[in-house]
């Protein structure tokens, strides 16, 4: 096939491109320029898309002997990822920008251009597996990125390739070194790529400004004030601006956010337990919604936050009734459903969380389990 390798400048995408070459494909490398100020977006292991990264990607392409280009997607990235991220936080939500980048940039804007230019597929260094069109978890559980790829449609998956998902990360680095790729020991990027400082609250504050509100307890008693709901997320324990723990001596957690009134509610860890999750923008990796209820494993964060559940389509969304409660479930996050077979690694679908309920569903009211 004729494939386009998205090369970020890191070790994973470089090895992915190399493996595509080994497989006999005609490979062209491309680096996505996602920042209008690329010189400012890397600080050690933080950030990405810097001039340094573009140079690393180009050198890797030279070693592999493949053509290489830089495509400017900065405007599209700002609109579909950064602006969406800021708007979601302003609305009291907790978005995952990696999901939006995969959905809107790498497997939409990039893939669409690739197909228009005659390419058959896009190759990336994501840690996930595709087997007969089925999206599965990576072999390396610590690096698994199937959660942030669960927003891809069946059509998008049909033109994607994830060559490194069957290999643990240490072996990928060793392979890169054997191939003479200078990025073999390059640090992985951490945190949010377009916030190289790592200070999300400061970044959002500069974009949104001061929108004062109150921090209240479960009874509505005002405990303190804040400068904007964008500084909080469900399940947050630190940085609440409150003097010490609650009256019972236990830590306080953010349990609810009302963006309209600017109210941030805090409570105990027990107040965080969620039994039902509602979501919109449902995406089913098979291309069609399942009929009736299905047994699954629900995941609400990129790493961790899983529980057995019963899920069903609800119009363009879905409803997930958990068999065990989860904590720290926030609007704007994705809920991803996995098939509960022997391996438990097949992605069924996903949705963007719009609401949660602490009420125990009748179907699971017996045998209440502890949150995890």
Coordinates of C-alpha atoms in Angstrom, one line a residue:
X1 CA 0.0 0.0 0.0
X2 CA 0.9 3.6 -0.3
X3 CA 0.9 5.0 3.3
X4 CA 1.5 8.3 5.0
X5 CA 3.4 8.0 8.3
X6 CA 2.6 10.8 10.8
X7 CA 6.0 11.4 12.4
X8 CA 5.9 13.5 15.6
X9 CA 9.6 13.4 16.1
X10 CA 9.4 10.8 18.9
X11 CA 10.6 7.2 19.0
X12 CA 7.2 5.5 18.6
X13 CA 6.2 7.2 15.3
X14 CA 9.7 6.7 14.0
X15 CA 9.6 2.9 14.6
X16 CA 6.1 2.8 13.3
X17 CA 7.3 4.3 10.0
X18 CA 10.2 1.9 9.9
X19 CA 8.0 -1.1 10.3
X20 CA 5.8 0.1 7.5
X21 CA 8.8 0.3 5.3
X22 CA 9.8 -3.2 6.3
X23 CA 6.3 -4.5 5.5
X24 CA 6.9 -3.4 1.9
X25 CA 4.7 -0.4 1.8
X26 CA 5.5 2.8 -0.1
X27 CA 5.9 5.2 2.9
X28 CA 6.0 9.0 3.0
X29 CA 6.7 10.7 6.2
X30 CA 4.9 13.9 7.3
X31 CA 5.3 16.0 10.4
X32 CA 2.3 18.1 11.5
X33 CA 3.1 21.7 12.5
X34 CA 0.4 22.2 15.1
X35 CA 1.6 25.4 16.7
X36 CA 1.8 28.9 15.4
X37 CA 4.8 29.4 17.6
X38 CA 6.7 26.1 17.3
X39 CA 9.8 27.3 19.0
X40 CA 7.9 27.5 22.3
X41 CA 6.2 24.1 22.6
X42 CA 8.8 21.8 24.1
X43 CA 10.4 22.0 27.6
X44 CA 12.3 18.7 28.2
X45 CA 9.6 16.0 28.2
X46 CA 6.8 18.5 28.1
X47 CA 5.2 19.8 24.9
X48 CA 5.5 18.7 21.3
X49 CA 5.4 20.0 17.7
X50 CA 8.5 22.2 18.3
X51 CA 11.2 22.9 15.7
X52 CA 13.3 20.3 17.6
X53 CA 10.6 17.7 17.0
X54 CA 10.3 18.5 13.3
X55 CA 14.1 18.2 13.0
X56 CA 14.1 14.8 14.8
X57 CA 11.3 13.6 12.5
X58 CA 13.2 14.7 9.4
X59 CA 16.4 12.9 10.5
X60 CA 14.5 9.7 11.2
X61 CA 13.0 9.9 7.7
X62 CA 16.4 10.3 6.3
X63 CA 17.7 7.2 8.1
X64 CA 14.7 5.3 6.7
X65 CA 15.2 6.7 3.2
X66 CA 11.7 8.0 2.8
X67 CA 10.4 11.3 1.5
X68 CA 9.4 13.8 4.2
X69 CA 7.2 16.8 4.4
X70 CA 5.9 19.3 7.0
X71 CA 2.2 20.1 6.9
X72 CA 0.8 23.2 8.6
X73 CA -2.3 22.3 10.6
X74 CA -1.9 25.0 13.2
X75 CA -5.1 26.8 12.4
X76 CA -7.2 23.6 12.4
X77 CA -5.5 22.4 15.6
X78 CA -6.3 25.7 17.4
X79 CA -9.9 25.6 16.3
X80 CA -10.7 21.9 16.9
X81 CA -8.5 21.1 19.8
X82 CA -7.3 24.2 21.8
X83 CA -10.4 26.3 21.4
X84 CA -12.6 23.2 22.2
X85 CA -10.5 22.5 25.3
X86 CA -10.9 26.0 26.6
X87 CA -14.6 26.1 25.9
X88 CA -15.1 22.8 27.7
X89 CA -13.4 23.9 30.8
X90 CA -15.3 27.2 30.8
X91 CA -18.4 25.0 30.8
X92 CA -17.3 23.1 33.8
X93 CA -16.2 20.0 31.8
X94 CA -13.0 18.1 31.8
X95 CA -12.0 17.3 28.2
X96 CA -9.2 15.1 27.0
X97 CA -7.5 17.0 24.1
X98 CA -5.8 13.8 22.8
X99 CA -9.2 12.4 21.9
X100 CA -10.1 15.5 19.9
X101 CA -6.7 15.6 18.2
X102 CA -7.1 12.0 17.1
X103 CA -10.7 12.5 16.0
X104 CA -10.4 15.9 14.3
X105 CA -6.7 16.2 13.2
X106 CA -4.8 12.9 12.8
X107 CA -7.7 10.7 11.5
X108 CA -9.9 13.4 9.9
X109 CA -8.0 16.4 8.6
X110 CA -4.8 14.5 8.0
X111 CA -6.4 11.3 6.8
X112 CA -8.7 13.2 4.4
X113 CA -5.8 14.9 2.8
X114 CA -3.9 11.7 2.6
X115 CA -6.7 9.9 0.8
X116 CA -7.1 12.9 -1.5
X117 CA -3.5 12.6 -2.4
X118 CA -3.8 8.9 -3.2
X119 CA -2.6 7.3 0.1
X120 CA -4.3 4.2 1.3
X121 CA -3.7 4.6 5.1
X122 CA -2.2 6.7 7.8
X123 CA 0.5 5.1 10.0
X124 CA 1.0 6.4 13.6
X125 CA 3.0 5.4 16.6
X126 CA -0.1 4.9 18.9
X127 CA 0.0 2.0 21.3
X128 CA -3.1 0.0 20.1
X129 CA -3.8 -2.9 17.8
X130 CA -6.0 -3.3 14.8
X131 CA -7.0 -6.8 13.9
X132 CA -9.4 -7.3 11.1
X133 CA -10.8 -3.8 11.6
X134 CA -11.2 -4.4 15.4
X135 CA -9.5 -1.9 17.7
X136 CA -7.8 -3.6 20.7
X137 CA -5.7 -2.6 23.6
X138 CA -1.9 -2.6 23.1
X139 CA 0.2 -5.4 24.4
X140 CA 2.0 -2.9 26.7
X141 CA -0.8 -2.1 29.2
X142 CA 1.1 0.9 30.7
X143 CA 1.3 2.6 27.3
X144 CA -2.1 1.5 25.9
X145 CA -3.8 4.3 23.9
X146 CA -6.9 2.5 22.8
X147 CA -8.9 4.8 25.1
X148 CA -7.9 8.0 23.2
X149 CA -8.5 6.2 19.8
X150 CA -12.0 5.0 20.7
X151 CA -13.5 8.1 19.1
X152 CA -12.5 6.8 15.7
X153 CA -15.3 5.6 13.4
X154 CA -15.2 2.3 11.5
X155 CA -14.3 4.2 8.4
X156 CA -11.4 6.1 10.1
X157 CA -10.1 2.8 11.5
X158 CA -10.2 1.2 8.1
X159 CA -7.5 3.6 6.9
X160 CA -5.3 3.5 10.0
X161 CA -2.3 1.5 11.0
X162 CA -0.7 1.1 14.4
X163 CA 2.5 -0.9 13.9
X164 CA 3.9 -0.6 17.4
X165 CA 0.9 -1.8 19.4
X166 CA 2.1 -5.4 19.6
X167 CA 5.4 -4.5 21.3
X168 CA 6.3 -3.3 24.8
X169 CA 7.9 0.2 24.9
X170 CA 11.4 -0.9 26.1
X171 CA 11.6 -3.1 23.0
X172 CA 10.6 -0.2 20.8
X173 CA 13.4 1.9 22.1
X174 CA 15.9 -1.0 21.6
X175 CA 14.7 -1.5 18.1
X176 CA 15.1 2.3 17.4
X177 CA 18.7 2.1 18.7
X178 CA 19.4 -0.9 16.5
X179 CA 18.1 1.0 13.5
X180 CA 20.3 3.9 14.2
X181 CA 17.5 6.3 15.0
X182 CA 18.7 9.2 17.1
X183 CA 15.3 9.4 18.9
X184 CA 15.8 6.0 20.6
X185 CA 16.2 7.5 24.0
X186 CA 14.2 10.7 23.6
X187 CA 11.9 11.4 26.6
X188 CA 8.2 10.8 26.1
X189 CA 6.0 13.8 26.0
X190 CA 3.9 14.3 29.2
X191 CA 0.9 16.3 30.2
X192 CA -1.0 18.5 27.6
X193 CA 1.2 19.1 24.5
X194 CA 0.1 22.7 24.0
X195 CA 0.7 23.6 27.6
X196 CA 4.5 23.0 27.9
X197 CA 4.6 24.7 31.4
X198 CA 2.3 22.0 32.7
X199 CA 0.2 24.8 34.5
X200 CA -3.2 24.1 33.0
X201 CA -5.0 26.5 35.5
X202 CA -2.7 29.4 34.4
X203 CA -3.2 28.6 30.7
X204 CA -7.0 28.5 31.1
X205 CA -7.0 31.6 33.3
X206 CA -5.2 33.6 30.6
X207 CA -7.7 32.5 28.0
X208 CA -10.9 32.7 30.0
X209 CA -10.2 35.4 32.5
X210 CA -11.5 35.8 36.1
X211 CA -15.0 34.5 36.6
X212 CA -15.5 34.5 40.4
X213 CA -17.7 32.1 42.2
X214 CA -18.2 30.3 45.5
X215 CA -16.9 27.0 46.9
X216 CA -19.7 25.4 48.9
X217 CA -20.2 22.2 50.9
X218 CA -22.9 19.5 50.4
X219 CA -25.4 21.7 52.4
X220 CA -24.7 24.8 50.3
X221 CA -22.7 26.6 53.0
X222 CA -20.0 28.9 51.5
X223 CA -16.5 27.8 52.4
X224 CA -14.5 30.0 50.2
X225 CA -14.3 31.8 46.8
X226 CA -12.5 31.1 43.5
X227 CA -11.6 32.9 40.3
X228 CA -13.2 30.5 37.8
X229 CA -14.7 27.0 37.5
X230 CA -12.0 26.3 34.9
X231 CA -9.6 25.8 37.8
X232 CA -11.5 22.7 39.0
X233 CA -12.4 19.2 37.9
X234 CA -14.5 16.5 39.5
X235 CA -12.5 14.4 42.0
X236 CA -9.9 17.2 42.6
X237 CA -8.5 17.2 46.1
X238 CA -5.7 19.7 46.0
X239 CA -5.7 23.4 45.1
X240 CA -9.2 24.0 46.4
X241 CA -8.2 27.2 48.3
X242 CA -9.8 25.9 51.5
X243 CA -8.1 25.9 55.0
X244 CA -7.5 22.2 55.8
X245 CA -9.9 19.2 55.6
X246 CA -13.6 19.1 56.4
X247 CA -15.2 19.3 59.9
X248 CA -14.9 15.5 60.1
X249 CA -11.2 15.7 59.5
X250 CA -11.5 13.9 56.1
X251 CA -10.2 15.4 52.8
X252 CA -12.6 17.4 50.6
X253 CA -13.1 16.6 46.9
X254 CA -14.8 18.5 44.1
X255 CA -18.1 16.7 43.6
X256 CA -19.9 19.1 41.3
X257 CA -19.4 22.2 39.1
X258 CA -22.1 24.6 38.1
X259 CA -20.7 26.9 35.4
X260 CA -23.8 29.1 35.2
X261 CA -23.6 30.2 38.8
X262 CA -19.9 29.6 39.2
X263 CA -20.5 27.3 42.1
X264 CA -18.0 24.5 43.0
X265 CA -19.4 21.9 45.4
X266 CA -17.1 19.9 47.6
X267 CA -17.7 16.8 49.7
X268 CA -16.4 13.4 50.8
X269 CA -14.9 10.7 48.7
X270 CA -18.2 8.8 49.1
X271 CA -20.0 11.7 47.4
X272 CA -18.0 11.0 44.3
X273 CA -19.4 7.5 43.7
X274 CA -21.1 7.2 40.4
X275 CA -23.3 4.3 39.3
X276 CA -24.8 5.6 36.0
X277 CA -23.1 7.5 33.2
X278 CA -24.9 9.2 30.3
X279 CA -23.0 10.3 27.2
X280 CA -23.7 11.8 23.8
X281 CA -21.8 11.6 20.5
X282 CA -21.7 7.8 20.7
X283 CA -19.3 6.2 18.3
X284 CA -19.4 2.4 17.7
X285 CA -16.3 1.0 16.2
X286 CA -18.2 -1.7 14.3
X287 CA -20.1 1.1 12.4
X288 CA -23.5 0.4 14.0
X289 CA -25.0 0.6 17.5
X290 CA -25.7 -2.7 19.3
X291 CA -29.3 -3.8 19.7
X292 CA -30.5 -3.8 23.3
X293 CA -28.2 -3.9 26.4
X294 CA -24.7 -5.3 26.3
X295 CA -22.3 -6.4 28.9
X296 CA -19.0 -4.5 28.8
X297 CA -16.2 -2.9 30.8
X298 CA -16.5 0.8 31.0
X299 CA -13.4 3.1 31.3
X300 CA -13.6 6.8 32.1
X301 CA -10.0 7.9 32.1
X302 CA -7.0 7.3 29.8
X303 CA -5.4 5.1 32.5
X304 CA -7.6 3.5 35.1
X305 CA -11.2 4.1 36.1
X306 CA -12.7 0.9 34.9
X307 CA -15.7 -1.1 36.0
X308 CA -18.0 -3.9 34.6
X309 CA -21.2 -2.4 33.3
X310 CA -24.3 -2.8 31.2
X311 CA -24.6 -0.3 28.3
X312 CA -27.1 0.5 25.7
X313 CA -27.5 3.0 22.8
X314 CA -29.8 5.9 23.6
X315 CA -30.4 7.8 20.3
X316 CA -27.1 9.4 19.3
X317 CA -25.8 8.7 22.8
X318 CA -25.5 5.9 25.3
X319 CA -26.3 5.0 28.9
X320 CA -23.9 3.0 31.0
X321 CA -25.1 1.4 34.2
X322 CA -22.1 0.3 36.3
X323 CA -21.9 -2.9 38.3
X324 CA -19.4 -1.2 40.6
X325 CA -19.2 2.5 41.3
X326 CA -16.5 4.7 39.9
X327 CA -15.2 8.0 41.3
X328 CA -13.9 11.2 39.7
X329 CA -16.2 10.9 36.7
X330 CA -16.5 14.3 35.0
X331 CA -18.6 15.7 32.2
X332 CA -16.5 16.1 29.1
X333 CA -14.5 13.0 29.7
X334 CA -15.0 10.0 27.4
X335 CA -16.5 6.7 28.5
X336 CA -15.1 3.9 26.5
X337 CA -16.6 0.5 26.4
X338 CA -14.6 -2.7 26.1
X339 CA -15.9 -6.2 25.4
X340 CA -15.7 -8.3 28.6
X341 CA -14.2 -11.5 26.9
X342 CA -11.2 -13.5 28.1
X343 CA -8.8 -10.8 27.0
X344 CA -11.1 -7.8 27.6
X345 CA -9.2 -5.7 25.1
X346 CA -11.6 -5.1 22.3
X347 CA -13.1 -1.6 22.0
X348 CA -16.9 -1.6 21.4
X349 CA -17.5 2.2 21.4
X350 CA -17.3 5.5 23.2
X351 CA -19.3 8.6 24.1
X352 CA -18.7 12.0 25.7
X353 CA -20.0 12.1 29.3
X354 CA -22.8 14.6 29.8
X355 CA -24.3 13.5 33.1
X356 CA -23.9 11.0 36.0
X357 CA -26.0 9.6 38.8
X358 CA -25.2 8.4 42.2
X359 CA -28.3 6.2 42.4
X360 CA -27.7 2.5 42.3
X361 CA -29.4 1.0 39.2
X362 CA -32.0 -1.7 40.0
X363 CA -30.1 -4.2 37.9
X364 CA -27.1 -3.9 40.1
X365 CA -28.6 -2.9 43.5
X366 CA -27.7 -6.2 45.0
X367 CA -24.1 -6.7 46.1
X368 CA -22.9 -3.1 46.2
X369 CA -19.1 -3.0 45.7
X370 CA -16.6 -0.4 46.9
X371 CA -15.5 2.3 44.5
X372 CA -12.3 2.1 42.6

